[in-house]
């Protein structure tokens, strides 16, 4: 069966506890890039001074999710004189917001530990994700069918998270049937 | 050239290590998100009316008055209020309203008695009336939660009389009483502030201050009680903090004096006072509307007299915004239900149920064991919030007849449905299960949490306005701590809260790890973090059996968790 791209409505809400170079709290000019692959990415505006190491964007982005994409990557960057600097990255498995028992257009409110370039924990990113265009019953059914057909590789894909997270493979039990 | 160059920028040495600077801000953010509303108890205004009262006067109609009592657990009545007397009416609509504090975590029983006031007492204040001198027309009883969960928040009750001397008479109609509950608007009002300071004094020797605010409520002849605080801002002498929110309920009233203190953050925990002001909510509103600042002051002691040193620094209110918000009771009266679920530990560490020292021992005298008491304490409150009163009930850690160990089996013995009828259904299926399974092990939570989460997700898929409350009662340390964390993190996105009650004398350290009140946010093995706190844990060790239950502290958190969830998914009460 043919599976198609889905548009994701991603609201980047806020982040907490971001640091530069492990010791200096992030001050300003932080922005977020949301990406499913190199061709599908969106960016928020830069944050101002007020948020400090806990910036808030509350910005809604729409990004395409190709059928073969397993992750949504969320990156916090900081604009500096020497160019953009990656502050923290989180990889969100698609199984966290596609499929499962909840309605197809359910608004998921998600938080993730971010990691810096050396794999060290660096703050938390808060966002909400909704699959667009699944409001009506027929659309919801189609999306559920599509999700069901690929749900196993996605859950399996979660295992890959361990490898990317810095060389430590952790067991991920599959709780969702 | 021995002078320190404190304007040198890069050469300055901060008085505080900035690494912990992020910590308090994380904690503050999480704390504020978790407590959807601070101090969630609402004031309820009750108004009464009656219909078809029995006519007692031979020459005219009755002159009815109603008296409202709160009934304690021991049956003692405490008068809450009296209505006015309505003259010549068998269908009175009383005007006076009576305020009752709504506490979700307890069953609040109300008793209403209606009297016909004799005409000779009509000129007296109703407080002076002796009830024994009046004709008793009837009484009715209900719980406050039965009223607030009704659509339109109105409940109609039959009036009854006891001790009829003529036993042979058929039951007579004494009329009906209708109770209407309205949440007072003041309970629903939340104020948003943005505070700013200017020209703060540097408290660190070689750098600027790292300021934060603490707002405290004053108590008569007591230390101020902190109710709110801002995040810490690094190196900022003209800070503007993120918005903070206060309920009038937290403060007391709009005229209650508040103390607003500005501190310089120190990582050793001994923060320096930069200055403080004392203002009420009304004063802050004035400051905002005129755009003025208020000078901070520092108390100094000169001899026996206390004086204040006025600082150059000022506090401004950049934003003062009052909003009436949807409350827990709004969702209830628009049809949202709380569904009770229970999961009981059947591992062998509880001891053989046939022996008196077992935690599962069923006493022949009927005295409940710890499991039964926990079910009753939670269930008797939550049952009023579920209209069909069919509760999923599971056990875990036992071996059914001729089967492997099950970490989530239906307490009713069925293999295809898990619901039982009412709290009594839970108790009956619990005792039946005890003698039909073998206690085994180990103690795993992940399965029952995942099963409850699936039910919550399916209710969402069916567009049902339900919020689920899973009670897990256990005697021991869990074996699958990481799997439990993973299941809890996934469930935090669903309409589900989990109460964990520990019975017996085991070390419950790992339980407290799951309770975000004590150890901070849960993180799953994939790096996902719980988006809200859904777990509460208490050890079930009654100090005074029958008095204030430790379970009440679990239940008191539920409305906050409920509201945090509703706010996250932006769900309004359905109209």
XYZ file of C-alpha atoms in Angstrom:
752
model
C 0.000 0.000 0.000
C 1.148 3.498 -0.711
C 1.961 5.663 2.292
C 2.243 9.402 1.878
C 3.925 12.278 3.642
C 2.192 13.778 6.626
C 2.452 17.380 7.678
C 3.329 17.819 11.327
C 2.223 20.837 13.288
C 5.033 21.364 15.785
C 4.709 24.066 18.422
C 8.084 24.783 19.973
C 7.086 25.902 23.455
C 10.170 26.402 25.615
C 13.434 24.989 26.860
C 14.938 24.737 30.313
C 18.400 24.715 31.765
C 20.397 25.376 28.603
C 24.115 26.005 29.032
C 26.969 26.986 26.770
C 30.287 25.201 27.233
C 28.866 23.363 30.264
C 29.273 26.299 32.610
C 27.853 29.470 31.158
C 24.054 29.728 31.080
C 22.646 30.524 27.683
C 21.775 34.212 27.504
C 19.966 35.078 24.301
C 19.687 34.587 20.546
C 18.655 30.954 20.884
C 16.528 29.512 18.120
C 15.222 26.048 17.295
C 15.480 24.043 14.099
C 12.938 21.246 13.638
C 13.906 18.707 11.012
C 12.690 15.364 9.677
C 15.436 15.100 7.071
C 17.778 17.463 5.301
C 15.053 18.583 2.889
C 12.364 19.230 5.513
C 13.313 21.648 8.249
C 11.879 24.760 9.844
C 13.281 27.308 12.222
C 11.942 29.556 14.976
C 12.881 33.159 15.602
C 15.732 33.963 17.955
C 14.862 34.365 21.607
C 15.491 37.625 23.400
C 17.213 38.372 26.667
C 14.289 37.770 28.958
C 14.260 33.985 28.941
C 17.899 33.458 29.733
C 18.707 29.776 30.019
C 14.991 28.962 29.848
C 13.850 30.597 26.613
C 10.253 30.451 25.412
C 9.264 30.628 21.739
C 5.666 29.361 21.572
C 6.059 29.213 17.825
C 4.153 26.886 15.520
C 6.011 25.279 12.627
C 4.693 22.965 9.911
C 7.171 20.360 8.721
C 6.713 17.449 6.311
C 7.194 13.941 7.668
C 8.160 11.562 4.835
C 6.957 7.979 5.235
C 10.453 6.625 5.760
C 11.453 9.158 8.409
C 11.800 7.623 11.838
C 12.712 10.701 13.887
C 11.929 14.305 14.361
C 15.148 16.119 15.222
C 14.948 19.237 17.359
C 18.047 21.392 17.652
C 18.590 24.470 19.780
C 21.185 26.785 18.316
C 22.692 30.020 19.438
C 23.587 32.853 17.095
C 27.120 34.038 17.778
C 29.643 36.257 16.044
C 31.524 33.229 14.824
C 28.376 31.631 13.391
C 25.616 29.399 14.694
C 26.480 27.154 17.594
C 24.604 23.956 18.441
C 23.499 24.102 22.077
C 21.488 20.889 22.321
C 19.792 18.268 20.204
C 16.921 15.866 20.820
C 15.754 13.032 18.587
C 12.074 12.277 18.873
C 10.944 8.870 17.608
C 7.907 9.129 15.367
C 6.190 6.475 17.479
C 5.812 9.099 20.204
C 3.296 11.062 18.146
C 2.095 8.756 15.343
C 0.004 5.671 15.944
C -0.842 4.174 19.287
C -4.328 4.159 20.754
C -4.889 7.909 20.851
C -6.776 9.735 18.086
C -4.740 10.422 14.965
C -4.978 14.187 15.398
C -4.203 14.110 19.124
C -2.169 17.057 20.366
C 0.846 15.470 22.046
C 2.598 17.491 24.710
C 6.171 16.204 24.831
C 9.413 16.922 26.671
C 12.865 15.590 25.885
C 16.301 15.661 27.429
C 18.677 17.437 25.068
C 22.308 16.557 24.555
C 25.167 18.758 23.471
C 27.775 18.037 20.826
C 29.646 15.696 23.152
C 26.585 13.756 24.222
C 26.295 15.377 27.642
C 22.822 16.254 28.958
C 21.980 19.890 28.334
C 18.538 21.014 29.355
C 15.053 19.975 28.291
C 12.972 20.965 25.280
C 9.165 21.235 25.564
C 6.974 21.089 22.495
C 3.642 19.861 21.223
C 3.095 17.846 18.051
C -0.057 17.158 16.083
C -0.413 15.283 12.796
C -2.178 17.652 10.405
C -5.106 16.820 8.187
C -6.409 13.923 10.250
C -9.460 15.613 11.752
C -12.184 13.815 9.820
C -13.041 10.189 10.364
C -11.936 8.968 6.952
C -8.634 10.766 7.227
C -8.131 9.454 10.724
C -8.821 5.905 9.609
C -6.423 6.221 6.701
C -3.733 7.663 8.929
C -4.249 4.946 11.516
C -3.974 2.294 8.815
C -0.806 3.868 7.496
C 0.610 4.149 10.977
C -0.276 0.561 11.789
C 1.525 -0.768 8.740
C 4.786 0.848 9.752
C 4.470 0.928 13.507
C 6.909 -1.923 14.120
C 9.884 -0.452 12.292
C 9.292 2.775 14.152
C 9.254 1.086 17.529
C 12.332 -0.810 16.437
C 13.810 2.480 15.356
C 13.675 3.595 18.955
C 16.442 1.103 19.651
C 18.668 3.034 17.264
C 18.308 6.055 19.536
C 20.617 4.344 21.965
C 23.396 4.083 19.410
C 23.227 7.712 18.410
C 23.091 8.876 22.004
C 26.780 8.389 22.554
C 27.675 4.782 21.986
C 25.632 3.234 24.760
C 22.965 0.811 23.611
C 20.088 0.654 26.082
C 17.275 -1.841 25.969
C 13.967 -0.274 25.077
C 10.999 -2.452 26.039
C 8.120 -2.358 23.597
C 5.119 -1.598 25.797
C 2.714 -0.336 23.186
C 1.040 -3.239 21.424
C 47.452 49.688 40.895
C 46.075 47.424 43.559
C 42.464 48.336 42.766
C 40.203 45.604 41.369
C 38.791 46.427 37.991
C 35.148 45.379 38.450
C 34.153 46.936 35.148
C 36.541 44.787 33.217
C 33.939 42.337 31.967
C 35.875 39.242 31.069
C 38.138 39.552 34.067
C 35.289 39.692 36.587
C 34.822 36.693 38.836
C 31.226 35.848 39.659
C 30.283 35.453 43.285
C 28.133 32.444 42.427
C 29.017 29.446 40.331
C 26.639 29.727 37.397
C 26.095 26.002 36.973
C 23.527 25.796 39.770
C 21.937 28.959 38.420
C 20.102 26.784 35.933
C 18.917 24.367 38.582
C 16.624 26.622 40.564
C 15.072 27.911 37.347
C 14.326 24.392 36.145
C 12.767 23.595 39.487
C 10.715 26.792 39.539
C 9.402 26.260 36.005
C 8.459 22.677 36.699
C 6.868 23.584 40.013
C 4.741 26.288 38.418
C 3.676 24.042 35.541
C 2.813 21.192 37.870
C 0.634 23.322 40.080
C -1.973 24.351 37.549
C -3.589 26.435 40.211
C -2.036 27.030 43.576
C -4.112 26.231 46.590
C -6.894 24.460 44.754
C -9.829 24.700 47.074
C -12.861 26.581 45.900
C -15.609 28.391 47.692
C -19.043 27.064 46.751
C -22.167 29.159 47.155
C -25.222 27.027 47.898
C -28.727 28.298 47.249
C -31.858 26.365 48.136
C -35.414 26.009 46.944
C -38.168 23.538 47.757
C -41.359 22.221 46.172
C -44.589 20.637 47.371
C -43.928 21.097 51.049
C -46.487 19.497 53.284
C -49.050 21.990 54.498
C -48.891 22.182 58.268
C -50.994 25.257 58.967
C -54.729 24.795 59.200
C -55.510 28.378 58.351
C -52.678 29.308 55.974
C -49.673 27.943 54.129
C -46.370 27.130 55.740
C -43.632 29.669 56.407
C -40.568 27.565 55.598
C -36.948 28.013 56.568
C -34.035 25.657 55.808
C -30.997 24.905 57.958
C -27.787 23.500 56.453
C -25.460 21.251 58.426
C -22.098 19.668 57.660
C -21.909 16.138 58.944
C -18.552 14.849 60.203
C -17.346 11.281 59.919
C -18.468 10.715 63.494
C -21.979 11.871 62.638
C -21.694 15.150 64.525
C -23.647 17.963 62.903
C -22.200 21.432 62.524
C -24.553 24.179 61.434
C -23.349 25.996 58.323
C -26.169 28.461 57.935
C -29.873 29.199 57.887
C -32.052 30.649 55.193
C -34.510 33.450 55.738
C -38.170 32.621 56.410
C -40.373 32.682 53.310
C -43.940 33.569 54.260
C -46.984 31.696 53.002
C -45.338 29.380 50.521
C -45.205 25.675 49.819
C -42.665 26.240 47.038
C -40.100 28.621 48.531
C -37.077 30.006 46.732
C -34.720 31.127 49.441
C -32.561 34.143 48.592
C -29.710 33.825 51.035
C -26.660 31.917 49.797
C -24.349 29.864 51.994
C -20.630 29.520 51.371
C -18.935 26.156 51.831
C -15.273 25.367 51.141
C -14.987 22.554 48.596
C -12.302 19.989 49.361
C -11.934 17.409 46.622
C -9.980 14.979 48.812
C -12.705 14.344 51.388
C -16.337 13.289 51.280
C -18.280 16.319 52.479
C -21.712 15.259 53.679
C -24.419 17.905 53.894
C -27.714 17.652 55.761
C -30.627 19.979 55.046
C -33.596 20.398 57.383
C -36.722 22.355 56.549
C -38.932 23.879 59.248
C -42.248 25.683 59.311
C -41.631 28.785 61.415
C -44.592 29.721 63.590
C -45.991 33.194 62.997
C -45.206 34.328 66.538
C -41.476 34.167 65.718
C -41.601 36.032 62.421
C -40.113 39.214 63.830
C -37.079 37.454 65.258
C -33.764 37.126 63.487
C -33.499 33.568 62.180
C -30.355 33.051 64.237
C -32.420 33.522 67.394
C -34.987 30.884 66.477
C -35.124 27.735 68.541
C -35.584 24.869 66.138
C -37.378 22.758 68.724
C -40.170 25.321 68.757
C -40.773 24.969 65.011
C -42.621 22.367 62.989
C -40.177 19.988 61.331
C -41.147 19.499 57.687
C -38.454 17.138 56.424
C -34.784 16.607 55.806
C -32.454 15.509 53.013
C -28.812 14.533 52.820
C -26.193 14.350 50.061
C -22.506 14.995 49.464
C -21.088 18.209 48.064
C -19.463 16.274 45.239
C -22.872 14.934 44.205
C -24.016 18.519 43.640
C -20.976 19.870 41.802
C -20.873 16.972 39.340
C -24.450 17.589 38.183
C -25.103 19.422 34.945
C -26.125 22.982 35.888
C -24.909 22.057 39.389
C -28.425 21.501 40.699
C -29.470 18.459 42.687
C -33.051 17.685 43.705
C -33.586 15.553 46.799
C -36.679 14.068 48.405
C -37.457 15.353 51.852
C -37.991 12.577 54.383
C -39.030 12.310 57.985
C -37.874 9.668 60.423
C -39.591 8.148 63.463
C -43.122 8.258 62.137
C -45.280 7.255 65.076
C -47.982 5.916 62.779
C -46.116 2.966 61.343
C -49.150 1.737 59.509
C -49.356 4.773 57.237
C -47.955 4.478 53.757
C -44.955 6.685 53.067
C -46.111 10.255 52.632
C -44.664 12.785 50.269
C -42.908 15.575 52.157
C -41.843 17.456 49.064
C -38.467 18.017 47.449
C -35.481 20.237 48.115
C -33.283 21.538 45.296
C -29.709 22.564 46.035
C -27.872 24.720 43.527
C -24.092 25.184 43.783
C -22.170 28.011 42.201
C -18.436 28.472 42.441
C -17.698 31.967 43.658
C -15.986 34.075 41.013
C -13.224 35.069 43.395
C -12.134 31.435 43.522
C -11.693 31.393 39.763
C -9.736 34.625 39.418
C -6.053 34.383 38.640
C -3.763 37.384 38.415
C -0.751 37.509 36.103
C 2.157 39.790 37.040
C 5.359 40.821 35.359
C 7.739 42.380 37.856
C 10.720 44.537 36.988
C 13.353 46.165 39.165
C 15.702 49.019 38.409
C 19.098 49.993 39.780
C 19.563 46.988 42.025
C 22.508 47.093 44.357
C 25.401 44.774 43.602
C 25.817 42.256 46.397
C 28.678 40.345 44.814
C 32.085 41.896 45.288
C 33.272 41.654 41.704
C 30.130 41.254 39.621
C 26.484 42.172 39.358
C 23.720 40.535 41.341
C 21.798 37.426 40.308
C 18.358 38.547 41.461
C 15.132 36.721 42.124
C 11.900 37.648 43.926
C 10.061 35.836 46.699
C 6.471 36.789 47.494
C 5.207 35.848 50.949
C 1.899 36.104 52.720
C 1.886 37.628 56.174
C 0.303 35.770 59.063
C -0.667 37.329 62.375
C 2.296 37.103 64.764
C 4.060 34.573 62.600
C 6.763 34.212 60.005
C 5.699 35.080 56.440
C 4.700 32.095 54.332
C 6.302 32.067 50.862
C 3.709 31.511 48.162
C 5.552 32.318 44.946
C 9.002 33.011 43.577
C 10.588 34.004 40.301
C 13.454 32.472 38.389
C 17.037 33.616 38.991
C 18.461 36.059 36.437
C 22.235 36.186 36.106
C 24.207 39.423 36.242
C 21.250 41.728 35.959
C 20.745 44.981 37.871
C 17.600 45.891 35.907
C 15.803 42.541 35.759
C 12.457 41.748 34.196
C 11.237 38.365 35.391
C 8.933 35.959 33.613
C 5.218 36.229 34.446
C 4.058 34.805 37.756
C 0.503 33.947 38.747
C -1.426 34.310 41.973
C -4.910 33.367 43.079
C -6.730 35.585 45.511
C -7.400 32.348 47.382
C -3.676 31.885 47.982
C -3.282 35.410 49.256
C -6.407 35.690 51.390
C -7.929 38.812 49.908
C -6.944 41.646 47.627
C -6.060 43.762 50.656
C -3.879 41.227 52.446
C -0.357 42.639 52.852
C 2.245 40.761 50.815
C 5.988 40.946 51.345
C 8.016 41.052 48.138
C 11.696 40.409 48.741
C 14.491 40.680 46.198
C 17.435 38.357 46.830
C 20.837 37.843 45.295
C 21.194 34.144 44.502
C 24.132 32.303 46.088
C 24.811 28.683 45.273
C 25.481 27.912 48.929
C 21.820 28.657 49.617
C 22.423 31.731 51.775
C 20.929 34.403 49.555
C 21.579 38.089 50.215
C 18.589 40.367 50.710
C 18.804 43.221 48.226
C 15.613 44.897 49.392
C 11.931 44.416 50.024
C 8.539 46.087 49.852
C 5.171 45.383 51.423
C 2.163 45.699 49.110
C -1.271 44.175 48.727
C -2.723 42.996 45.435
C -4.747 46.194 45.318
C -1.583 48.250 45.842
C 0.194 46.393 43.039
C -2.740 47.106 40.752
C -2.416 50.808 41.549
C 1.327 50.761 40.920
C 0.686 49.176 37.546
C -2.061 51.557 36.472
C -0.108 54.707 37.330
C 3.169 53.275 36.036
C 5.049 54.125 39.208
C 7.734 52.179 41.001
C 8.097 51.495 44.681
C 11.445 51.886 46.409
C 12.867 48.796 48.043
C 14.024 49.024 51.628
C 16.368 47.109 53.883
C 15.583 46.726 57.585
C 18.289 48.005 59.924
C 18.359 47.775 63.695
C 19.346 50.912 65.585
C 19.282 50.266 69.278
C 15.879 48.875 70.160
C 14.108 50.647 67.322
C 13.858 49.183 63.851
C 14.354 51.510 60.960
C 14.292 50.986 57.230
C 16.968 52.150 54.872
C 15.320 53.288 51.644
C 17.211 51.972 48.622
C 17.702 53.625 45.301
C 16.325 50.448 43.697
C 12.683 50.328 42.649
C 10.112 47.637 41.941
C 7.742 48.110 38.998
C 4.653 46.155 37.981
C 4.918 45.930 34.204
C 1.847 43.737 33.914
C -1.189 43.190 36.113
C -3.869 41.105 34.441
C -6.800 39.402 36.161
C -8.498 36.503 34.411
C -11.351 34.211 35.330
C -10.136 30.752 34.386
C -11.772 27.404 33.917
C -11.595 25.477 37.143
C -11.776 21.837 38.043
C -15.431 22.301 38.961
C -16.163 23.824 35.540
C -15.005 20.638 33.852
C -17.025 18.484 36.231
C -20.272 20.347 35.704
C -19.812 20.053 31.942
C -19.707 16.304 32.065
C -16.060 15.402 32.563
C -15.687 12.332 34.761
C -12.938 10.924 36.929
C -12.662 7.165 36.414
C -11.223 5.183 39.294
C -8.958 2.188 38.590
C -7.188 -0.036 41.099
C -4.222 -2.416 40.899
C -3.321 -4.612 43.865
C -0.014 -6.265 44.681
C -0.371 -10.070 44.957
C 3.300 -10.904 45.399
C 4.395 -13.487 47.947
C 6.130 -10.903 50.133
C 2.690 -10.005 51.482
C 2.506 -13.357 53.291
C -0.044 -16.165 53.108
C -3.542 -14.600 53.199
C -4.733 -17.305 55.561
C -2.260 -16.285 58.268
C -3.024 -13.361 60.602
C 0.313 -11.639 60.003
C -0.285 -11.442 56.249
C -0.892 -8.010 54.767
C -3.765 -9.645 52.851
C -5.326 -11.286 55.926
C -9.124 -11.114 55.824
C -10.161 -10.649 59.443
C -13.284 -12.677 60.324
C -14.517 -9.781 62.442
C -14.683 -7.631 59.322
C -11.898 -5.243 60.252
C -10.325 -4.192 56.935
C -6.671 -4.870 56.188
C -4.353 -2.183 54.813
C -5.256 -2.959 51.198
C -8.956 -2.740 51.940
C -8.531 0.505 53.862
C -6.590 2.097 51.003
C -9.254 1.040 48.482
C -12.012 2.433 50.691
C -10.202 5.695 51.468
C -9.607 6.500 47.806
C -12.693 4.875 46.335
C -15.240 6.480 48.620
C -14.109 9.890 47.356
C -13.599 9.091 43.676
C -16.799 7.090 43.197
C -18.842 10.289 43.178
C -17.054 11.523 40.055
C -17.918 8.519 37.863
C -21.510 8.185 36.713
C -21.550 4.496 35.798
C -19.341 3.415 38.738
C -17.751 0.565 36.829
C -14.117 0.401 37.894
C -11.264 -1.527 36.250
C -9.607 -3.670 38.903
C -6.363 -5.595 38.446
C -3.917 -7.636 40.426
C -0.252 -8.165 39.711
C 2.439 -10.604 40.750
C 0.312 -13.741 41.212
C -0.003 -17.099 39.523
C -3.564 -17.946 38.454
C -4.692 -21.568 38.528
C -2.593 -23.564 36.044
C -1.074 -20.428 34.574
C 2.200 -18.522 34.584
C 2.790 -15.532 36.827
C 0.648 -12.627 35.662
C 1.654 -9.019 36.140
C -1.771 -7.718 35.195
C -4.762 -10.010 35.754
C -8.413 -9.035 36.111
C -9.490 -9.111 39.730
C -12.933 -10.414 38.757
C -11.350 -13.556 37.313
C -12.503 -12.819 33.793
C -10.106 -13.050 30.885
C -11.801 -10.502 28.657
C -13.070 -7.613 30.790
C -11.669 -5.896 33.846
C -14.526 -3.793 35.236
C -16.395 -4.456 38.469
C -19.505 -2.777 39.882
C -18.860 -0.094 42.454
C -16.456 0.021 45.361
C -18.152 -3.026 46.835
C -17.408 -4.861 43.594
C -13.706 -4.112 44.054
C -13.772 -5.396 47.630
C -15.627 -8.576 46.685
C -13.429 -9.416 43.713
C -10.342 -8.708 45.826
C -11.273 -11.248 48.494
C -12.346 -13.757 45.843
C -9.063 -13.359 43.972
C -7.051 -13.878 47.162
C -8.263 -17.453 47.438
C -8.087 -18.261 43.732
C -4.505 -17.318 42.898
C -1.106 -18.128 44.352
C 0.988 -15.221 45.510
C 4.171 -15.119 43.451
C 6.478 -12.373 42.206
C 8.367 -10.290 41.348
C 6.808 -6.839 41.796
C 6.359 -5.152 38.419
C 4.406 -1.950 37.804
C 5.007 -1.498 34.093
C 2.254 -3.831 32.918
C -0.620 -2.337 34.898
C 0.497 1.212 34.067
C 0.607 0.385 30.367
C -2.808 -1.280 30.538
C -4.311 1.750 32.283
C -2.649 4.029 29.725
C -4.211 2.023 26.894
C -7.668 2.455 28.415
C -7.054 6.200 28.742
C -5.852 6.419 25.131
C -8.873 4.480 23.869
C -11.209 6.812 25.758
C -9.527 9.689 23.935
C -10.007 7.900 20.632
C -13.713 7.557 21.433
C -13.887 11.264 22.251
C -14.918 10.601 25.842
C -14.377 13.318 28.413
C -12.755 11.116 31.024
C -9.744 11.452 33.250
C -8.432 8.258 34.801
C -7.041 7.733 38.286
C -5.102 4.522 38.867
C -4.506 3.472 42.469
C -1.607 1.029 42.883
C -1.317 -0.589 46.311
C 1.946 -2.403 46.930
C 3.986 -3.785 49.790
C 7.414 -3.808 48.265
C 10.135 -2.539 46.094
C 9.526 -2.829 42.368
C 11.828 -4.854 40.164
C 11.220 -2.977 36.903
C 12.070 0.583 37.947
C 13.286 1.666 34.499
C 10.373 0.009 32.689
C 8.023 1.695 35.127
C 9.637 5.061 34.426
C 9.305 4.452 30.685
C 5.621 3.588 31.053
C 5.011 6.645 33.236
C 6.721 8.995 30.786
C 4.561 7.673 27.947
C 1.452 7.972 30.112
C 2.180 11.601 31.054
C 0.768 12.616 27.658
C -2.568 10.924 28.469
C -5.498 11.754 30.782
C -4.193 9.629 33.638
C -2.939 10.107 37.185
C -1.403 7.393 39.342
C -1.585 7.137 43.114
C 0.821 4.691 44.737
C 0.134 3.571 48.296
C 2.805 1.545 50.085
C 1.626 -0.867 52.788
C 3.682 -2.773 55.322
C 7.136 -1.954 56.567
C 9.357 -2.207 53.485
C 11.812 0.444 52.344
C 9.928 2.567 49.821
C 12.907 4.554 48.549
C 12.294 3.625 44.917
C 8.660 4.639 45.230
C 9.749 8.116 46.173
C 11.886 8.289 43.035
C 8.670 7.955 41.023
C 7.010 10.780 42.952
C 8.114 13.935 41.166
C 7.438 16.004 44.277
C 10.629 14.625 45.773
C 13.107 13.729 43.044
C 12.246 15.811 40.011
C 11.121 14.874 36.530
C 11.065 11.291 35.335
C 13.195 10.485 32.308
C 12.756 7.406 30.150
C 15.530 5.266 28.739
C 15.115 6.969 25.355
C 15.604 10.462 26.822
C 11.957 11.434 26.800
C 10.967 13.398 29.896
C 7.574 13.338 31.607
C 5.716 16.411 30.378
C 3.862 16.616 33.676
C 3.859 14.962 37.072
C 1.280 12.187 37.220
C 2.530 10.081 40.164
C 1.955 10.547 43.871
C 3.248 8.177 46.539
C 2.504 7.843 50.244
C 3.363 5.089 52.702
C 0.140 3.896 54.298
C 1.059 4.085 57.969
C -1.800 5.574 59.914
C -0.753 7.478 62.958
C -4.370 8.061 63.960
C -6.589 5.489 62.356
C -9.837 6.998 61.176
C -8.684 10.597 61.471
C -7.123 12.569 58.653
C -5.989 9.914 56.242
C -2.595 10.043 54.570
C -4.454 9.150 51.396
C -6.104 12.574 51.457
C -2.778 14.189 50.609
C -2.686 12.029 47.465
C -6.191 12.986 46.462
C -5.640 16.691 47.080
C -3.136 16.770 44.198
C -5.513 15.326 41.636
C -7.333 18.519 40.592
C -3.967 20.175 39.886
C -2.803 17.257 37.759
C -6.141 17.250 35.958
C -5.917 20.969 35.183
C -2.307 20.726 34.028
C -3.375 18.081 31.534
C -6.380 20.083 30.310
C -4.258 23.186 29.885
C -1.584 21.275 27.961
C -4.014 19.957 25.375
C -5.966 23.231 25.428
C -9.257 21.494 26.133
C -12.107 23.726 27.247
C -15.109 22.409 29.166
C -17.538 21.227 26.519
C -20.580 23.457 26.126
